[in-house]
Amino acid sequence: MTLLVVTAVEAEAEAVRAGLPSGHAQVAAVGVGAASAAAGTARLLALAEAAARPFQAVILAGIAGGFAHRAPLGATVLATRSIAADLGADSPDGFIPLDELGFGTAIAEADPTLLGRLRDALPDAITGDVLTLNTVTGTAETAQALRRRFPAAVAEGMEGYGAARAAIDAGLPFAELRTISNAIGPRDRAAWRIPDALAALTRAARSLTA
């Protein structure tokens, strides 16, 4: 399988490359946020197609925040769905998701075959929904609201849904793989464990050779 692995930033890309044999997959940082992830992933897919070397699958990999008691620090997470949690409309009665507005869907399902392969290779990984947010959570109130709205969510990032849309629109299997660097809730940088999460990402990347 010719695999494209996209990350938000170069530090994540380097962590993934450190776990992969040379030449096994193309790994690229495409930028922070869903818009950058969608545009960067789509560009790489189009260039590969034009060069007659198309990719056969896409994985978004990176570090993320984990919901307390669902995905602890250092855990590896596999998304069953990548959900654009803030894509919709505000209203006096609360947030209205894109799906309820009738303008498309904010949910990107992971490819079941690709997800199954990753689950087999990473039997200790936590599976569940991974939220994509333009503004990551920084308060206990927002964390609690997200837990209520998305009871199957285990983590949040900023790129999954964007990369997923690029892959799915190109007709390619997609999956999202995250390692947990911090707990979702009040912003406390002193409690973040980014080096540990990057090291976990390197270990998880070895599964991409399976």
mmCIF file of C-alpha atoms in Angstrom:
data_model
loop_
_atom_site.group_PDB
_atom_site.id
_atom_site.type_symbol
_atom_site.label_atom_id
_atom_site.label_comp_id
_atom_site.label_asym_id
_atom_site.label_seq_id
_atom_site.Cartn_x
_atom_site.Cartn_y
_atom_site.Cartn_z
ATOM 1 C CA MET A 1 0.000 0.000 0.000
ATOM 2 C CA THR A 2 1.314 3.446 -0.957
ATOM 3 C CA LEU A 3 0.598 5.496 2.141
ATOM 4 C CA LEU A 4 0.454 9.240 2.770
ATOM 5 C CA VAL A 5 0.847 10.274 6.403
ATOM 6 C CA VAL A 6 0.062 13.913 7.131
ATOM 7 C CA THR A 7 0.708 15.809 10.346
ATOM 8 C CA ALA A 8 0.101 19.357 11.484
ATOM 9 C CA VAL A 9 3.677 20.373 12.320
ATOM 10 C CA GLU A 10 7.162 19.203 11.447
ATOM 11 C CA ALA A 11 7.901 17.897 14.956
ATOM 12 C CA GLU A 12 5.067 15.384 14.522
ATOM 13 C CA ALA A 13 6.274 14.473 11.025
ATOM 14 C CA GLU A 14 9.776 13.840 12.385
ATOM 15 C CA ALA A 15 8.353 11.639 15.137
ATOM 16 C CA VAL A 16 6.443 9.574 12.577
ATOM 17 C CA ARG A 17 9.472 9.270 10.283
ATOM 18 C CA ALA A 18 11.556 8.036 13.212
ATOM 19 C CA GLY A 19 9.250 5.026 13.529
ATOM 20 C CA LEU A 20 9.015 4.199 9.831
ATOM 21 C CA PRO A 21 11.572 2.434 7.638
ATOM 22 C CA SER A 22 12.917 4.738 4.947
ATOM 23 C CA GLY A 23 10.682 4.884 1.897
ATOM 24 C CA HIS A 24 7.746 3.057 3.469
ATOM 25 C CA ALA A 25 5.416 6.069 3.281
ATOM 26 C CA GLN A 26 5.475 9.743 2.426
ATOM 27 C CA VAL A 27 5.211 11.860 5.564
ATOM 28 C CA ALA A 28 4.441 15.575 5.352
ATOM 29 C CA ALA A 29 3.461 18.397 7.673
ATOM 30 C CA VAL A 30 0.539 20.244 6.099
ATOM 31 C CA GLY A 31 -0.198 22.927 8.704
ATOM 32 C CA VAL A 32 -2.325 23.569 11.768
ATOM 33 C CA GLY A 33 -6.108 23.558 11.530
ATOM 34 C CA ALA A 34 -8.710 21.837 9.397
ATOM 35 C CA ALA A 35 -8.413 24.237 6.458
ATOM 36 C CA SER A 36 -4.644 23.790 6.164
ATOM 37 C CA ALA A 37 -4.987 20.034 6.603
ATOM 38 C CA ALA A 38 -7.612 19.788 3.863
ATOM 39 C CA ALA A 39 -5.719 22.005 1.422
ATOM 40 C CA GLY A 40 -2.315 20.454 2.081
ATOM 41 C CA THR A 41 -3.570 16.891 1.897
ATOM 42 C CA ALA A 42 -5.548 17.555 -1.294
ATOM 43 C CA ARG A 43 -2.474 19.139 -2.917
ATOM 44 C CA LEU A 44 -0.251 16.157 -2.099
ATOM 45 C CA LEU A 45 -2.872 13.734 -3.410
ATOM 46 C CA ALA A 46 -3.261 15.718 -6.639
ATOM 47 C CA LEU A 47 0.511 15.948 -7.217
ATOM 48 C CA ALA A 48 0.896 12.202 -6.703
ATOM 49 C CA GLU A 49 -1.969 11.493 -9.080
ATOM 50 C CA ALA A 50 -0.475 13.790 -11.731
ATOM 51 C CA ALA A 51 2.873 12.019 -11.405
ATOM 52 C CA ALA A 52 1.164 8.633 -11.924
ATOM 53 C CA ARG A 53 2.206 7.590 -8.405
ATOM 54 C CA PRO A 54 -1.118 7.810 -6.579
ATOM 55 C CA PHE A 55 -1.484 7.148 -2.893
ATOM 56 C CA GLN A 56 -3.743 4.343 -1.774
ATOM 57 C CA ALA A 57 -4.565 5.549 1.752
ATOM 58 C CA VAL A 58 -4.190 8.584 4.019
ATOM 59 C CA ILE A 59 -3.498 8.716 7.751
ATOM 60 C CA LEU A 60 -3.569 11.889 9.836
ATOM 61 C CA ALA A 61 -1.113 11.412 12.701
ATOM 62 C CA GLY A 62 -0.195 13.692 15.573
ATOM 63 C CA ILE A 63 -0.481 14.545 19.221
ATOM 64 C CA ALA A 64 -3.753 15.610 20.818
ATOM 65 C CA GLY A 65 -5.646 16.378 23.982
ATOM 66 C CA GLY A 66 -7.432 13.503 25.688
ATOM 67 C CA PHE A 67 -10.678 13.525 27.640
ATOM 68 C CA ALA A 68 -10.020 12.661 31.268
ATOM 69 C CA HIS A 69 -10.855 9.046 32.202
ATOM 70 C CA ARG A 70 -11.117 8.170 28.505
ATOM 71 C CA ALA A 71 -7.630 8.729 27.062
ATOM 72 C CA PRO A 72 -4.826 9.329 29.594
ATOM 73 C CA LEU A 73 -1.513 11.049 28.938
ATOM 74 C CA GLY A 74 0.718 8.981 26.670
ATOM 75 C CA ALA A 75 -2.129 6.866 25.307
ATOM 76 C CA THR A 76 -2.507 6.075 21.631
ATOM 77 C CA VAL A 77 -5.911 6.816 20.119
ATOM 78 C CA LEU A 78 -7.502 5.621 16.882
ATOM 79 C CA ALA A 79 -10.498 7.558 15.599
ATOM 80 C CA THR A 80 -13.592 5.649 14.645
ATOM 81 C CA ARG A 81 -14.907 9.004 13.385
ATOM 82 C CA SER A 82 -13.263 12.393 12.865
ATOM 83 C CA ILE A 83 -15.891 14.995 13.782
ATOM 84 C CA ALA A 84 -15.828 18.732 13.104
ATOM 85 C CA ALA A 85 -17.274 19.554 16.508
ATOM 86 C CA ASP A 86 -17.711 23.306 15.953
ATOM 87 C CA LEU A 87 -18.924 23.222 12.334
ATOM 88 C CA GLY A 88 -22.516 24.417 12.426
ATOM 89 C CA ALA A 89 -24.545 27.331 13.766
ATOM 90 C CA ASP A 90 -25.162 28.973 17.099
ATOM 91 C CA SER A 91 -28.724 29.493 18.291
ATOM 92 C CA PRO A 92 -30.650 30.546 21.419
ATOM 93 C CA ASP A 93 -31.280 26.850 22.035
ATOM 94 C CA GLY A 94 -27.616 25.905 21.691
ATOM 95 C CA PHE A 95 -25.275 24.678 18.978
ATOM 96 C CA ILE A 96 -26.779 23.217 15.789
ATOM 97 C CA PRO A 97 -24.452 20.733 14.017
ATOM 98 C CA LEU A 98 -23.945 20.929 10.267
ATOM 99 C CA ASP A 99 -25.800 17.654 9.805
ATOM 100 C CA GLU A 100 -28.955 19.111 11.358
ATOM 101 C CA LEU A 101 -28.697 22.227 9.201
ATOM 102 C CA GLY A 102 -28.885 20.085 6.069
ATOM 103 C CA PHE A 103 -25.677 21.434 4.502
ATOM 104 C CA GLY A 104 -23.624 18.252 4.519
ATOM 105 C CA THR A 105 -21.985 16.325 7.300
ATOM 106 C CA ALA A 106 -19.456 17.178 10.000
ATOM 107 C CA ILE A 107 -18.663 13.483 10.488
ATOM 108 C CA ALA A 108 -15.961 11.571 8.606
ATOM 109 C CA GLU A 109 -16.009 7.841 9.227
ATOM 110 C CA ALA A 110 -12.676 6.037 9.382
ATOM 111 C CA ASP A 111 -12.222 3.427 6.690
ATOM 112 C CA PRO A 112 -13.118 0.148 8.439
ATOM 113 C CA THR A 113 -10.416 -1.944 6.755
ATOM 114 C CA LEU A 114 -7.644 0.570 7.440
ATOM 115 C CA LEU A 115 -8.878 1.093 10.991
ATOM 116 C CA GLY A 116 -8.994 -2.664 11.506
ATOM 117 C CA ARG A 117 -5.375 -3.024 10.406
ATOM 118 C CA LEU A 118 -4.315 -0.301 12.816
ATOM 119 C CA ARG A 119 -6.289 -1.883 15.649
ATOM 120 C CA ASP A 120 -4.589 -5.215 15.004
ATOM 121 C CA ALA A 121 -1.168 -3.554 14.998
ATOM 122 C CA LEU A 122 -1.951 -1.400 18.051
ATOM 123 C CA PRO A 123 -4.024 -3.649 20.334
ATOM 124 C CA ASP A 124 -3.618 -1.297 23.316
ATOM 125 C CA ALA A 125 -4.884 1.752 21.429
ATOM 126 C CA ILE A 126 -8.054 3.454 22.606
ATOM 127 C CA THR A 127 -10.727 3.800 19.931
ATOM 128 C CA GLY A 128 -13.482 6.378 19.764
ATOM 129 C CA ASP A 129 -14.475 9.637 18.153
ATOM 130 C CA VAL A 130 -11.782 12.290 17.765
ATOM 131 C CA LEU A 131 -13.068 15.846 17.606
ATOM 132 C CA THR A 132 -11.695 18.496 15.262
ATOM 133 C CA LEU A 133 -11.909 22.021 16.674
ATOM 134 C CA ASN A 134 -10.783 25.372 15.320
ATOM 135 C CA THR A 135 -10.395 26.585 18.907
ATOM 136 C CA VAL A 136 -9.104 23.884 21.212
ATOM 137 C CA THR A 137 -10.622 23.549 24.656
ATOM 138 C CA GLY A 138 -9.246 25.637 27.514
ATOM 139 C CA THR A 139 -11.908 25.504 30.216
ATOM 140 C CA ALA A 140 -13.629 22.856 32.302
ATOM 141 C CA GLU A 141 -17.016 24.146 31.124
ATOM 142 C CA THR A 142 -16.208 23.612 27.454
ATOM 143 C CA ALA A 143 -14.752 20.178 28.160
ATOM 144 C CA GLN A 144 -17.911 19.176 29.995
ATOM 145 C CA ALA A 145 -20.124 20.485 27.184
ATOM 146 C CA LEU A 146 -18.151 18.506 24.596
ATOM 147 C CA ARG A 147 -18.380 15.340 26.688
ATOM 148 C CA ARG A 148 -22.161 15.745 26.800
ATOM 149 C CA ARG A 149 -22.492 16.397 23.075
ATOM 150 C CA PHE A 150 -20.061 13.658 22.058
ATOM 151 C CA PRO A 151 -20.267 10.764 24.521
ATOM 152 C CA ALA A 152 -18.017 8.575 22.354
ATOM 153 C CA ALA A 153 -15.259 11.198 22.011
ATOM 154 C CA VAL A 154 -11.853 10.309 23.427
ATOM 155 C CA ALA A 155 -9.656 13.140 22.129
ATOM 156 C CA GLU A 156 -9.563 16.444 20.288
ATOM 157 C CA GLY A 157 -7.243 17.922 17.678
ATOM 158 C CA MET A 158 -7.403 20.549 14.955
ATOM 159 C CA GLU A 159 -6.795 18.716 11.661
ATOM 160 C CA GLY A 160 -8.514 15.326 11.468
ATOM 161 C CA TYR A 161 -11.751 16.299 9.751
ATOM 162 C CA GLY A 162 -9.945 18.443 7.163
ATOM 163 C CA ALA A 163 -7.527 15.685 6.148
ATOM 164 C CA ALA A 164 -10.396 13.199 6.157
ATOM 165 C CA ARG A 165 -12.456 15.275 3.738
ATOM 166 C CA ALA A 166 -9.530 15.527 1.308
ATOM 167 C CA ALA A 167 -8.961 11.778 1.421
ATOM 168 C CA ILE A 168 -12.609 10.758 1.238
ATOM 169 C CA ASP A 169 -13.342 13.207 -1.585
ATOM 170 C CA ALA A 170 -10.440 11.602 -3.485
ATOM 171 C CA GLY A 171 -11.960 8.176 -2.908
ATOM 172 C CA LEU A 172 -9.202 7.021 -0.556
ATOM 173 C CA PRO A 173 -9.315 5.204 2.807
ATOM 174 C CA PHE A 174 -8.631 7.474 5.783
ATOM 175 C CA ALA A 175 -7.759 7.005 9.437
ATOM 176 C CA GLU A 176 -6.688 9.307 12.276
ATOM 177 C CA LEU A 177 -4.026 8.272 14.794
ATOM 178 C CA ARG A 178 -3.242 10.407 17.840
ATOM 179 C CA THR A 179 -1.098 10.196 20.958
ATOM 180 C CA ILE A 180 -2.155 12.127 24.044
ATOM 181 C CA SER A 181 -0.019 15.026 25.275
ATOM 182 C CA ASN A 182 -2.453 16.788 27.618
ATOM 183 C CA ALA A 183 -5.814 16.532 29.313
ATOM 184 C CA ILE A 184 -8.713 18.447 27.796
ATOM 185 C CA GLY A 185 -9.899 21.211 30.107
ATOM 186 C CA PRO A 186 -8.298 24.234 31.772
ATOM 187 C CA ARG A 187 -5.208 25.273 29.834
ATOM 188 C CA ASP A 188 -2.197 24.219 31.916
ATOM 189 C CA ARG A 189 0.958 24.088 29.815
ATOM 190 C CA ALA A 190 3.032 22.957 32.771
ATOM 191 C CA ALA A 191 1.075 19.690 32.769
ATOM 192 C CA TRP A 192 1.547 18.988 29.062
ATOM 193 C CA ARG A 193 3.750 16.041 28.124
ATOM 194 C CA ILE A 194 4.604 16.813 24.513
ATOM 195 C CA PRO A 195 7.963 14.955 24.368
ATOM 196 C CA ASP A 196 6.309 11.848 25.808
ATOM 197 C CA ALA A 197 3.478 12.078 23.277
ATOM 198 C CA LEU A 198 5.931 12.486 20.395
ATOM 199 C CA ALA A 199 7.865 9.437 21.619
ATOM 200 C CA ALA A 200 4.571 7.514 21.735
ATOM 201 C CA LEU A 201 3.859 8.694 18.187
ATOM 202 C CA THR A 202 7.180 7.223 17.030
ATOM 203 C CA ARG A 203 6.296 3.890 18.647
ATOM 204 C CA ALA A 204 2.824 3.945 17.098
ATOM 205 C CA ALA A 205 4.247 4.780 13.669
ATOM 206 C CA ARG A 206 5.944 1.381 13.600
ATOM 207 C CA SER A 207 2.465 -0.100 13.167
ATOM 208 C CA LEU A 208 2.144 1.641 9.807
ATOM 209 C CA THR A 209 4.510 -0.938 8.335
ATOM 210 C CA ALA A 210 2.082 -3.752 9.069
#
